[in-house]
């Protein structure tokens, strides 16, 4: 058995771990790549790992409490909602994420979903594939210019969406409790409260992180407060929208359509599933992508290099660039 610090990659999904191995070898570490489907799969590797890197696998308290040697957990992405950051902090384990590796991709994807719905591309496409050649098959379509787009969470991606949407001549309003109005205004948007955003938006673009305040940010009451016929796009976290309430809103005409990159209940990776398991997937006014908004060849490379570099920094005694819980150093 080697004495090198062991870096466990929980569920590698990129075909190989060459990028990570090259960076971590230089830091004197060895890589163990798993395809863990559950915390039980991680249990036997938790006790002696010096670092863990995860893409989709949940790293919860049970796993973290076994991590007596671990110094850092590095998420290959922005959202760290699948890591129990509190438990890690208690044990003095740093958690890092990769920021800004896919801002452009997600903003492009949000605009693509919005445009596909606003211009009814899927209705036209379905109709023409069935031999129906009628402009009316996409009715009703409204001119975008002069309409209002409401962006929920105006961080890096929200701002990049606004930058793109301005070219379409829409008025942009934003809800974000942690940003001052002048910062939002600098990006060409007006800061509003939640009620204002719901009442004024023709298009609502959700880019919220997952936290206790954003869970079911949109549910029955919020859909009832929206403009009838609004369009919803969610390229943030799925559980920020209540799936059952969304189904009701889509089937009663409250919403004209929804574009979802991350539905509330995401089918498990590589598992067999049926679209009928989630009735939302069967609706004609819904466009779904499989949590792919972040994806481009360039963004994935950046995520891999940055996540591995964070681990290398910590293992060689340097501070990470993007600690999610810098306070873990105090409890270490
Ligand atoms: N679908 C994808 O592929 C994909 C890719 C990257 C990120 N994401 C999701 O998008 C989120 C945002 O990414 P980002 O890079 O813009 O992050 P960011 O940290 O730059 O911005 C997050 C924003 O959310 C705001 N926020 C925090 N709590 C809030 C609340 N209760 N209500 C409303 N806003 C709140 C913050 O003030 C901040 O401005 C990520 O956390 C992740 O969940 C999804
Ligand atoms: O959080 C992120 O970076 C994306 O959702 C991919 O996991």
Short mmCIF file of N, CA and C in Angstrom, two decimals, residues 10 38-40 42 46 52 54 57-67 73 81-88 91 93:
data_model
loop_
_atom_site.label_atom_id
_atom_site.label_comp_id
_atom_site.label_asym_id
_atom_site.label_seq_id
_atom_site.Cartn_x
_atom_site.Cartn_y
_atom_site.Cartn_z
N UNK A 10 -15.27 10.67 -6.36
CA UNK A 10 -16.42 9.82 -6.01
C UNK A 10 -17.13 9.21 -7.21
N UNK A 38 -23.86 5.82 -3.94
CA UNK A 38 -24.49 6.18 -2.66
C UNK A 38 -23.41 6.41 -1.63
N UNK A 39 -23.84 6.90 -0.48
CA UNK A 39 -22.88 7.12 0.60
C UNK A 39 -22.30 5.79 1.09
N UNK A 40 -23.07 4.72 0.96
CA UNK A 40 -22.57 3.41 1.38
C UNK A 40 -21.34 3.06 0.54
N UNK A 42 -19.25 5.04 -0.58
CA UNK A 42 -18.11 5.89 -0.21
C UNK A 42 -17.51 5.49 1.13
N UNK A 46 -13.79 6.51 2.95
CA UNK A 46 -13.82 7.79 3.67
C UNK A 46 -12.71 7.87 4.72
N UNK A 52 -11.46 14.45 -0.99
CA UNK A 52 -12.50 13.83 -1.81
C UNK A 52 -12.96 14.87 -2.84
N UNK A 54 -16.06 15.52 -5.69
CA UNK A 54 -17.34 14.93 -6.12
C UNK A 54 -18.02 15.76 -7.20
N UNK A 57 -22.19 12.74 -6.54
CA UNK A 57 -22.40 11.95 -5.31
C UNK A 57 -22.55 12.85 -4.10
N UNK A 58 -23.53 12.53 -3.29
CA UNK A 58 -23.76 13.30 -2.07
C UNK A 58 -22.72 12.90 -1.01
N UNK A 59 -22.12 13.91 -0.38
CA UNK A 59 -21.21 13.64 0.73
C UNK A 59 -21.87 14.22 1.97
N UNK A 60 -22.52 13.35 2.72
CA UNK A 60 -23.30 13.79 3.88
C UNK A 60 -22.55 13.58 5.18
N UNK A 61 -23.26 13.86 6.27
CA UNK A 61 -22.66 13.80 7.60
C UNK A 61 -22.08 12.41 7.91
N UNK A 62 -22.81 11.35 7.51
CA UNK A 62 -22.34 9.99 7.82
C UNK A 62 -20.95 9.75 7.23
N UNK A 63 -20.79 10.14 5.98
CA UNK A 63 -19.48 9.96 5.34
C UNK A 63 -18.45 10.86 6.00
N UNK A 64 -18.82 12.11 6.22
CA UNK A 64 -17.86 13.08 6.75
C UNK A 64 -17.38 12.66 8.14
N UNK A 65 -18.28 12.08 8.94
CA UNK A 65 -17.85 11.68 10.28
C UNK A 65 -16.82 10.55 10.26
N UNK A 66 -16.74 9.86 9.15
CA UNK A 66 -15.71 8.81 9.02
C UNK A 66 -14.39 9.37 8.52
N UNK A 67 -14.39 10.62 8.08
CA UNK A 67 -13.20 11.16 7.41
C UNK A 67 -12.21 11.71 8.43
N UNK A 73 -12.69 18.75 0.73
CA UNK A 73 -13.67 18.17 -0.19
C UNK A 73 -13.84 19.20 -1.31
N UNK A 81 -24.57 22.17 -2.70
CA UNK A 81 -25.72 21.70 -1.93
C UNK A 81 -25.68 20.19 -1.68
N UNK A 82 -24.80 19.46 -2.38
CA UNK A 82 -24.72 18.01 -2.13
C UNK A 82 -23.59 17.65 -1.15
N UNK A 83 -23.00 18.67 -0.56
CA UNK A 83 -21.99 18.42 0.49
C UNK A 83 -22.55 18.99 1.80
N UNK A 84 -22.45 18.23 2.89
CA UNK A 84 -22.88 18.77 4.18
C UNK A 84 -21.76 19.66 4.70
N UNK A 85 -21.85 20.93 4.31
CA UNK A 85 -20.77 21.88 4.61
C UNK A 85 -20.65 22.09 6.13
N UNK A 86 -21.78 22.06 6.82
CA UNK A 86 -21.74 22.26 8.27
C UNK A 86 -20.94 21.13 8.94
N UNK A 87 -21.23 19.89 8.53
CA UNK A 87 -20.52 18.76 9.13
C UNK A 87 -19.02 18.84 8.81
N UNK A 88 -18.70 19.25 7.58
CA UNK A 88 -17.29 19.37 7.19
C UNK A 88 -16.60 20.44 8.04
N UNK A 91 -15.59 19.39 11.44
CA UNK A 91 -14.41 18.52 11.49
C UNK A 91 -13.14 19.20 10.97
N UNK A 93 -12.71 20.29 7.95
CA UNK A 93 -12.43 19.92 6.54
C UNK A 93 -12.86 21.08 5.65
#
